[in-house]
Structure formats: C-alpha cells, structure tokens
C-alpha cells in the first residue's frame, strides 16, 4: 500500500490566523478606537513585486487594517527612499513599515533596511531585529520563517529533539528559520550552494525545509521515510519548460494560464515518503501574508502600549 502524506494546508491555516486577527482588530476598534496601519514602499515596476504588494494590501483590507502603498519611480536614489522612511517612522497612524524587495541596483538596500524604526520593521529585516532573534529576545521575526514554525505548531509537529535540515541560507528564509528551529530545540543543519553532499544532510532530516528557488532539487531518494517536508520554493514553469509529467499533472494550469507554480521538492516522488508535506501552491505562500499581518498587529499593540 502506498502511504500518502498529510498535506499541510497553508490556505486553511492562514485563514484561521486572519480570522483571529480580524476579531482582535474589531475589538481594538470598538473598545479603543484604534486601527493598526501598514505602509508599503514599492520602488519601480517589478511585476512580481507588484503582485506581492497587491496581496499584502488585500490582506490588510480583509482584517480591517489601514494600509497604503507608496509607489516610487525606478530611478529614485537611496536618499529619496530614506526621506520617505523618515516620514513614515514619525507618523503615529503607521505602525508597520515594509520596503518591498528587490530594490533597483542604485539603491543601498542595507542603508534602507537600517533606516526603518525597528519597532515598525514588520519584515524583521533590520539588524536590530535579527540580533534580537539570535539573542532570543522579544522582536519582530520575518514572516515566511515564522509562518513555517506556526504551520508546524498548528499541525502538532514536535520540533524538540528532532533533526531539522534547512536547505538555503538566505536572510529572508534560511537563516531565520534555522534560528527559530534551534530556539524550538531542534538539531539544525544548514545547507547551501557550496554544500558538497546535500543528500547526506537531507536524508537524516525529520523536518526538511527547502528554500532555494531550484525546482526538483529534492528528489525522492533524498528524503527519510516519515519526514515532514516544508517546501518554500516558488518556481513558475512555462509550458515550453515543462516535462511531460508536469504537463499532465498541471494540465488545467497550462490550459488556462500557460504556466504552473512548483516548489523546490519533486512532490510526486517525495509525497509518498513524507508524513506531512506543504504543497506549492497553497502551502507556505499564504502563511507569509498572514504572519505579516500578525507582525503588524503586534507592532501596533506594542507601539500603543496595548498588552
Ligand atoms: N521580497 C520577497 N519576499 C519579501 C518579503 O518577505 N518582504 C519584502 N519586503 N520583500 C520581499
């Protein structure tokens, strides 16, 4: 008999989280006339960034936050962005600030991220928040990594004492999720592009988190029986690049959109071995927005001194 893994439904979990936030926002409005506010800076015309920012704005509307997108021209300078951030840092109706990445090459990303007031840094990318995460102090944690931990907790998956392997060492996902898993007492291995024998590390993992942007990186024989697999990859595959198997599996996507979205894990081979697996789409993706909203609520309450 083929064992089927339990799909971790990010759409359902993120809906639950958004419902919880909506309830709290309603109460804050009614009892204190207080509304959390998020400001997003979007520089240039990157099509993917526009889609992401649109989803963040929609999420804010759904839970009852005030939100705005400040659009800046592709050719603006670092100082132009810093000037905008200075205004947002001072505004009392803005509790969360986010600069959508990537930024055009002329802009100094580090300077921009460091200019955000850490208590309004709902992306958790400011070095102060990263430092607090390392020091296990109260802080704003990046949304995708905290979404992964939230998924595991809500699925009652124990992290304590487990072997966790993280493939990918980015500042946005790999590094922070490794620290969060460590803080939950998992034994963590971090793999990256220079890792010589990737399988040696993945095959040992009770919990495997993959965030590389390389489709089909994780094959069936690289995963332990009963592992929990979290796929953070988001790879858009057009019809001309798709295998015959993918064309068949995602027939509807190719017919309606000419492309499909897959993760970094060879889902059809890995799913039968895993005890739990997050699909793409519908896994980690929706969690990111939900956790950004949760961060914004947390920042707003902290700034307003609400417990
Ligand atoms: N670009 C891709 N992911 C993210 C994210 O989580 N936050 C921001 N600001 N930009 C991104």
CSV table of C-alpha atoms and ligand atoms in Angstrom, one decimal:
chain,number,residue,atom,x,y,z
A,1,UNK,CA,0.0,0.0,0.0
A,2,UNK,CA,1.3,3.5,-0.9
A,3,UNK,CA,1.4,5.7,2.2
A,4,UNK,CA,0.0,9.2,1.5
A,5,UNK,CA,1.4,12.2,3.3
A,6,UNK,CA,-0.8,14.6,5.1
A,7,UNK,CA,-0.9,17.8,3.2
A,8,UNK,CA,-0.3,20.9,5.3
A,9,UNK,CA,-2.9,23.3,4.1
A,10,UNK,CA,-1.5,26.8,4.3
A,11,UNK,CA,-4.7,28.3,2.9
A,12,UNK,CA,-6.7,26.9,5.8
A,13,UNK,CA,-4.2,27.8,8.5
A,14,UNK,CA,-3.6,31.3,7.1
A,15,UNK,CA,-7.4,31.8,7.0
A,16,UNK,CA,-7.6,30.8,10.7
A,17,UNK,CA,-4.9,33.3,11.6
A,18,UNK,CA,-6.6,36.0,9.6
A,19,UNK,CA,-9.9,35.3,11.3
A,20,UNK,CA,-8.1,35.6,14.7
A,21,UNK,CA,-6.6,38.9,13.7
A,22,UNK,CA,-9.9,40.3,12.3
A,23,UNK,CA,-11.5,39.5,15.7
A,24,UNK,CA,-8.8,41.3,17.6
A,25,UNK,CA,-8.9,44.3,15.2
A,26,UNK,CA,-12.7,44.6,15.7
A,27,UNK,CA,-12.3,44.7,19.4
A,28,UNK,CA,-9.5,47.3,19.3
A,29,UNK,CA,-11.7,49.5,17.1
A,30,UNK,CA,-14.7,49.1,19.4
A,31,UNK,CA,-13.0,49.4,22.7
A,32,UNK,CA,-10.2,51.9,21.9
A,33,UNK,CA,-11.0,53.4,18.5
A,34,UNK,CA,-7.6,52.1,17.5
A,35,UNK,CA,-6.7,50.8,14.0
A,36,UNK,CA,-3.4,49.2,13.1
A,37,UNK,CA,-1.7,50.8,10.0
A,38,UNK,CA,0.8,49.4,7.5
A,39,UNK,CA,2.7,51.4,4.9
A,40,UNK,CA,4.5,49.6,2.0
A,41,UNK,CA,7.1,51.3,-0.2
A,42,UNK,CA,7.3,49.9,-3.7
A,43,UNK,CA,10.1,51.1,-5.9
A,44,UNK,CA,9.9,50.6,-9.6
A,45,UNK,CA,7.9,48.3,-11.8
A,46,UNK,CA,9.0,44.7,-10.9
A,47,UNK,CA,5.9,42.7,-11.9
A,48,UNK,CA,6.3,40.0,-9.2
A,49,UNK,CA,6.7,42.8,-6.5
A,50,UNK,CA,3.6,44.5,-7.7
A,51,UNK,CA,1.6,41.2,-7.3
A,52,UNK,CA,3.1,40.6,-3.8
A,53,UNK,CA,2.3,44.2,-2.7
A,54,UNK,CA,-1.2,43.8,-4.0
A,55,UNK,CA,-1.7,40.7,-2.0
A,56,UNK,CA,-0.4,42.4,1.2
A,57,UNK,CA,-2.7,45.3,0.6
A,58,UNK,CA,-5.7,42.9,0.1
A,59,UNK,CA,-4.7,41.1,3.3
A,60,UNK,CA,-4.8,44.4,5.3
A,61,UNK,CA,-8.3,45.1,3.9
A,62,UNK,CA,-9.5,41.7,4.9
A,63,UNK,CA,-8.5,42.0,8.5
A,64,UNK,CA,-9.5,45.7,8.9
A,65,UNK,CA,-6.1,47.4,8.9
A,66,UNK,CA,-5.5,50.8,7.4
A,67,UNK,CA,-2.9,50.4,4.7
A,68,UNK,CA,-1.2,52.3,1.9
A,69,UNK,CA,1.3,51.7,-0.9
A,70,UNK,CA,3.8,54.4,-1.6
A,71,UNK,CA,5.0,54.0,-5.2
A,72,UNK,CA,8.4,55.4,-6.1
A,73,UNK,CA,10.0,55.7,-9.6
A,74,UNK,CA,12.5,53.1,-10.7
A,75,UNK,CA,15.3,55.7,-10.8
A,76,UNK,CA,14.9,57.2,-7.3
A,77,UNK,CA,18.0,57.5,-5.1
A,78,UNK,CA,18.8,55.9,-1.7
A,79,UNK,CA,18.2,59.4,-0.1
A,80,UNK,CA,14.8,59.7,-1.7
A,81,UNK,CA,13.7,56.4,-0.1
A,82,UNK,CA,15.3,57.4,3.2
A,83,UNK,CA,13.4,60.6,3.2
A,84,UNK,CA,10.1,58.7,2.7
A,85,UNK,CA,11.0,56.3,5.5
A,86,UNK,CA,11.8,59.2,7.9
A,87,UNK,CA,8.2,60.5,7.4
A,88,UNK,CA,6.7,57.0,8.0
A,89,UNK,CA,8.9,56.5,11.1
A,90,UNK,CA,7.4,59.7,12.6
A,91,UNK,CA,3.7,59.1,11.7
A,92,UNK,CA,1.5,57.9,14.6
A,93,UNK,CA,-1.0,56.2,12.3
A,94,UNK,CA,1.7,54.0,10.8
A,95,UNK,CA,2.7,51.0,12.9
A,96,UNK,CA,4.3,48.8,10.3
A,97,UNK,CA,6.7,49.8,7.5
A,98,UNK,CA,7.8,47.5,4.7
A,99,UNK,CA,10.1,48.2,1.7
A,100,UNK,CA,9.3,45.6,-0.9
A,101,UNK,CA,12.4,43.8,-2.2
A,102,UNK,CA,14.3,43.5,-4.6
A,103,UNK,CA,15.3,47.2,-4.9
A,104,UNK,CA,16.8,48.7,-8.1
A,105,UNK,CA,20.6,48.3,-8.1
A,106,UNK,CA,21.4,52.0,-7.5
A,107,UNK,CA,19.7,51.8,-4.0
A,108,UNK,CA,21.7,50.8,-1.0
A,109,UNK,CA,19.5,48.1,0.5
A,110,UNK,CA,21.3,47.8,3.8
A,111,UNK,CA,21.0,51.6,4.4
A,112,UNK,CA,17.3,51.4,3.5
A,113,UNK,CA,16.5,48.5,5.8
A,114,UNK,CA,18.5,50.0,8.7
A,115,UNK,CA,16.5,53.3,8.3
A,116,UNK,CA,13.3,51.6,9.3
A,117,UNK,CA,12.5,52.2,13.0
A,118,UNK,CA,13.0,48.6,14.4
A,119,UNK,CA,9.7,48.6,16.3
A,120,UNK,CA,7.9,49.3,13.0
A,121,UNK,CA,10.0,46.8,11.0
A,122,UNK,CA,7.3,44.2,10.3
A,123,UNK,CA,9.5,42.3,7.8
A,124,UNK,CA,12.0,41.8,10.7
A,125,UNK,CA,15.0,42.5,8.4
A,126,UNK,CA,16.5,45.3,10.5
A,127,UNK,CA,19.8,44.1,12.0
A,128,UNK,CA,18.4,45.0,15.5
A,129,UNK,CA,15.6,42.6,15.0
A,130,UNK,CA,17.9,39.9,13.6
A,131,UNK,CA,20.2,40.4,16.6
A,132,UNK,CA,17.3,40.1,19.0
A,133,UNK,CA,16.2,36.9,17.2
A,134,UNK,CA,19.7,35.5,17.8
A,135,UNK,CA,19.6,36.6,21.4
A,136,UNK,CA,16.1,35.1,21.9
A,137,UNK,CA,14.7,38.5,22.8
A,138,UNK,CA,11.3,39.8,22.0
A,139,UNK,CA,11.3,41.0,18.4
A,140,UNK,CA,9.6,41.1,15.0
A,141,UNK,CA,10.5,37.9,13.1
A,142,UNK,CA,10.5,37.6,9.3
A,143,UNK,CA,7.1,36.5,8.1
A,144,UNK,CA,7.9,33.4,6.0
A,145,UNK,CA,10.1,31.7,8.7
A,146,UNK,CA,7.6,32.4,11.5
A,147,UNK,CA,4.9,31.1,9.1
A,148,UNK,CA,6.7,27.8,8.8
A,149,UNK,CA,7.0,27.4,12.6
A,150,UNK,CA,3.3,28.4,13.0
A,151,UNK,CA,2.4,25.7,10.5
A,152,UNK,CA,4.4,23.1,12.3
A,153,UNK,CA,2.9,24.1,15.7
A,154,UNK,CA,-0.7,24.1,14.4
A,155,UNK,CA,-0.1,20.6,12.9
A,156,UNK,CA,1.1,19.4,16.3
A,157,UNK,CA,4.5,18.5,14.8
A,158,UNK,CA,7.2,18.3,17.6
A,159,UNK,CA,10.5,20.1,16.8
A,160,UNK,CA,12.2,19.5,20.1
A,161,UNK,CA,14.9,16.9,19.8
A,162,UNK,CA,14.3,16.4,16.0
A,163,UNK,CA,16.9,16.6,13.2
A,164,UNK,CA,16.0,19.6,11.1
A,165,UNK,CA,17.7,20.3,7.8
A,166,UNK,CA,17.3,23.7,6.2
A,167,UNK,CA,18.4,23.9,2.5
A,168,UNK,CA,19.1,27.6,1.6
A,169,UNK,CA,20.8,30.2,3.7
A,170,UNK,CA,19.1,33.5,2.7
A,171,UNK,CA,18.5,36.3,5.2
A,172,UNK,CA,14.7,36.2,4.3
A,173,UNK,CA,14.1,32.5,5.0
A,174,UNK,CA,17.0,30.1,5.5
A,175,UNK,CA,18.9,31.8,8.3
A,176,UNK,CA,15.9,33.0,10.4
A,177,UNK,CA,14.1,29.7,10.1
A,178,UNK,CA,17.2,27.9,11.2
A,179,UNK,CA,17.4,30.0,14.3
A,180,UNK,CA,13.7,29.6,15.0
A,181,UNK,CA,14.0,25.8,14.7
A,182,UNK,CA,17.1,25.9,17.0
A,183,UNK,CA,15.1,28.0,19.5
A,184,UNK,CA,12.5,25.2,19.5
A,185,UNK,CA,15.3,22.8,20.4
A,186,UNK,CA,15.7,21.1,17.0
A,187,UNK,CA,19.2,20.0,16.0
A,188,UNK,CA,19.7,22.1,12.9
A,189,UNK,CA,21.9,21.6,9.8
A,190,UNK,CA,22.0,24.5,7.3
A,191,UNK,CA,22.9,23.6,3.7
A,192,UNK,CA,23.7,25.9,0.8
A,193,UNK,CA,25.1,26.1,-2.7
A,194,UNK,CA,28.6,25.0,-1.5
A,195,UNK,CA,27.3,22.0,0.4
A,196,UNK,CA,29.3,19.1,-1.0
A,197,UNK,CA,26.9,16.2,-0.3
A,198,UNK,CA,23.4,17.6,0.1
A,199,UNK,CA,21.7,14.1,0.4
A,200,UNK,CA,23.9,13.3,3.4
A,201,UNK,CA,22.1,16.1,5.3
A,202,UNK,CA,18.6,15.8,3.8
A,203,UNK,CA,18.3,12.0,4.3
A,204,UNK,CA,18.8,12.5,8.1
A,205,UNK,CA,16.1,15.1,8.5
A,206,UNK,CA,13.0,14.6,10.5
A,207,UNK,CA,12.0,18.1,9.4
A,208,UNK,CA,13.2,19.3,6.0
A,209,UNK,CA,12.8,22.9,5.0
A,210,UNK,CA,13.7,23.8,1.4
A,211,UNK,CA,14.1,27.4,0.2
A,212,UNK,CA,16.4,27.6,-2.8
A,213,UNK,CA,14.5,28.5,-5.9
A,214,UNK,CA,15.8,25.4,-7.7
A,215,UNK,CA,12.9,23.2,-9.0
A,216,UNK,CA,13.2,19.4,-8.4
A,217,UNK,CA,16.3,20.0,-6.1
A,218,UNK,CA,14.9,17.5,-3.6
A,219,UNK,CA,14.4,14.0,-5.1
A,220,UNK,CA,12.6,11.1,-3.6
A,221,UNK,CA,15.7,9.2,-2.6
A,222,UNK,CA,17.0,12.3,-0.6
A,223,UNK,CA,14.1,12.1,2.0
A,224,UNK,CA,13.7,9.9,5.0
A,225,UNK,CA,10.5,7.8,5.4
A,226,UNK,CA,8.1,9.8,7.6
A,227,UNK,CA,9.8,13.1,7.3
A,228,UNK,CA,8.0,16.4,7.5
A,229,UNK,CA,8.8,18.4,4.3
A,230,UNK,CA,8.2,22.2,4.0
A,231,UNK,CA,8.7,23.5,0.5
A,232,UNK,CA,9.3,27.2,0.3
A,233,UNK,CA,10.2,27.3,-3.4
A,234,UNK,CA,8.1,29.3,-5.8
A,235,UNK,CA,9.1,28.4,-9.4
A,236,UNK,CA,6.9,29.4,-12.3
A,237,UNK,CA,7.3,26.9,-15.1
A,238,UNK,CA,6.0,27.8,-18.5
A,239,UNK,CA,4.7,25.2,-21.0
A,240,UNK,CA,7.9,25.1,-23.1
A,241,UNK,CA,10.0,24.3,-20.0
A,242,UNK,CA,7.6,21.6,-18.5
A,243,UNK,CA,8.2,17.9,-18.5
A,244,UNK,CA,5.6,15.6,-20.0
A,245,UNK,CA,4.7,14.5,-16.4
A,246,UNK,CA,4.2,18.1,-15.2
A,247,UNK,CA,2.1,19.0,-18.3
A,248,UNK,CA,-0.2,16.1,-17.4
A,249,UNK,CA,-0.3,16.8,-13.7
A,250,UNK,CA,-1.0,20.5,-14.0
A,251,UNK,CA,-2.9,20.3,-17.2
A,252,UNK,CA,-5.5,22.8,-16.1
A,253,UNK,CA,-2.9,25.4,-15.2
A,254,UNK,CA,-1.2,25.1,-18.6
A,255,UNK,CA,-4.5,25.3,-20.4
A,256,UNK,CA,-5.8,28.3,-18.5
A,257,UNK,CA,-2.5,30.2,-17.7
A,258,UNK,CA,0.2,28.7,-19.9
A,259,UNK,CA,2.3,28.1,-16.8
A,260,UNK,CA,2.2,26.5,-13.3
A,261,UNK,CA,3.8,27.1,-9.9
A,262,UNK,CA,6.0,24.4,-8.4
A,263,UNK,CA,8.3,24.3,-5.4
A,264,UNK,CA,11.9,23.0,-4.9
A,265,UNK,CA,10.8,19.5,-4.0
A,266,UNK,CA,9.9,16.7,-6.5
A,267,UNK,CA,6.5,16.5,-5.0
A,268,UNK,CA,5.2,13.4,-6.8
A,269,UNK,CA,8.3,11.4,-5.6
A,270,UNK,CA,8.6,12.8,-2.1
A,271,UNK,CA,5.0,12.9,-1.0
A,272,UNK,CA,4.6,9.1,-0.7
A,273,UNK,CA,7.6,9.0,1.7
A,274,UNK,CA,6.7,12.1,3.8
A,275,UNK,CA,4.4,12.0,6.9
A,276,UNK,CA,3.5,15.7,6.2
A,277,UNK,CA,4.3,17.9,3.2
A,278,UNK,CA,3.4,21.5,2.3
A,279,UNK,CA,2.3,21.8,-1.3
A,280,UNK,CA,3.1,24.6,-3.8
A,281,UNK,CA,0.9,26.5,-4.3
A,282,UNK,CA,-1.2,26.5,-1.1
A,283,UNK,CA,1.5,25.8,1.5
A,284,UNK,CA,3.9,28.3,2.8
A,285,UNK,CA,2.9,31.1,0.4
A,286,UNK,CA,-0.4,32.2,2.1
A,287,UNK,CA,1.3,31.9,5.5
A,288,UNK,CA,3.7,34.7,4.7
A,289,UNK,CA,0.9,37.3,4.3
A,290,UNK,CA,-0.9,36.0,7.4
A,291,UNK,CA,2.3,36.4,9.5
A,292,UNK,CA,3.0,39.8,8.1
A,293,UNK,CA,-0.5,40.9,9.3
A,294,UNK,CA,0.2,39.3,12.7
A,295,UNK,CA,3.5,41.2,12.9
A,296,UNK,CA,1.7,44.5,12.0
A,297,UNK,CA,-0.9,43.8,14.8
A,298,UNK,CA,1.9,43.0,17.2
A,299,UNK,CA,3.9,46.2,16.3
A,300,UNK,CA,0.7,48.3,16.5
A,301,UNK,CA,-0.1,47.0,20.0
A,302,UNK,CA,3.5,47.4,21.2
A,303,UNK,CA,3.7,51.0,20.0
A,304,UNK,CA,0.3,51.8,21.5
A,305,UNK,CA,1.2,50.1,24.8
A,306,UNK,CA,-1.6,47.5,24.5
A,307,UNK,CA,-1.0,44.1,26.1
B,1,LIG,N1,10.5,40.1,-1.5
B,1,LIG,C1,10.4,38.8,-1.4
B,1,LIG,N2,10.0,38.4,-0.2
B,1,LIG,C2,9.9,39.5,0.5
B,1,LIG,C3,9.5,39.8,1.9
B,1,LIG,O1,9.2,38.9,2.7
B,1,LIG,N3,9.5,41.1,2.2
B,1,LIG,C4,9.8,42.1,1.4
B,1,LIG,N4,9.8,43.4,1.8
B,1,LIG,N5,10.2,41.9,0.1
B,1,LIG,C5,10.2,40.6,-0.3
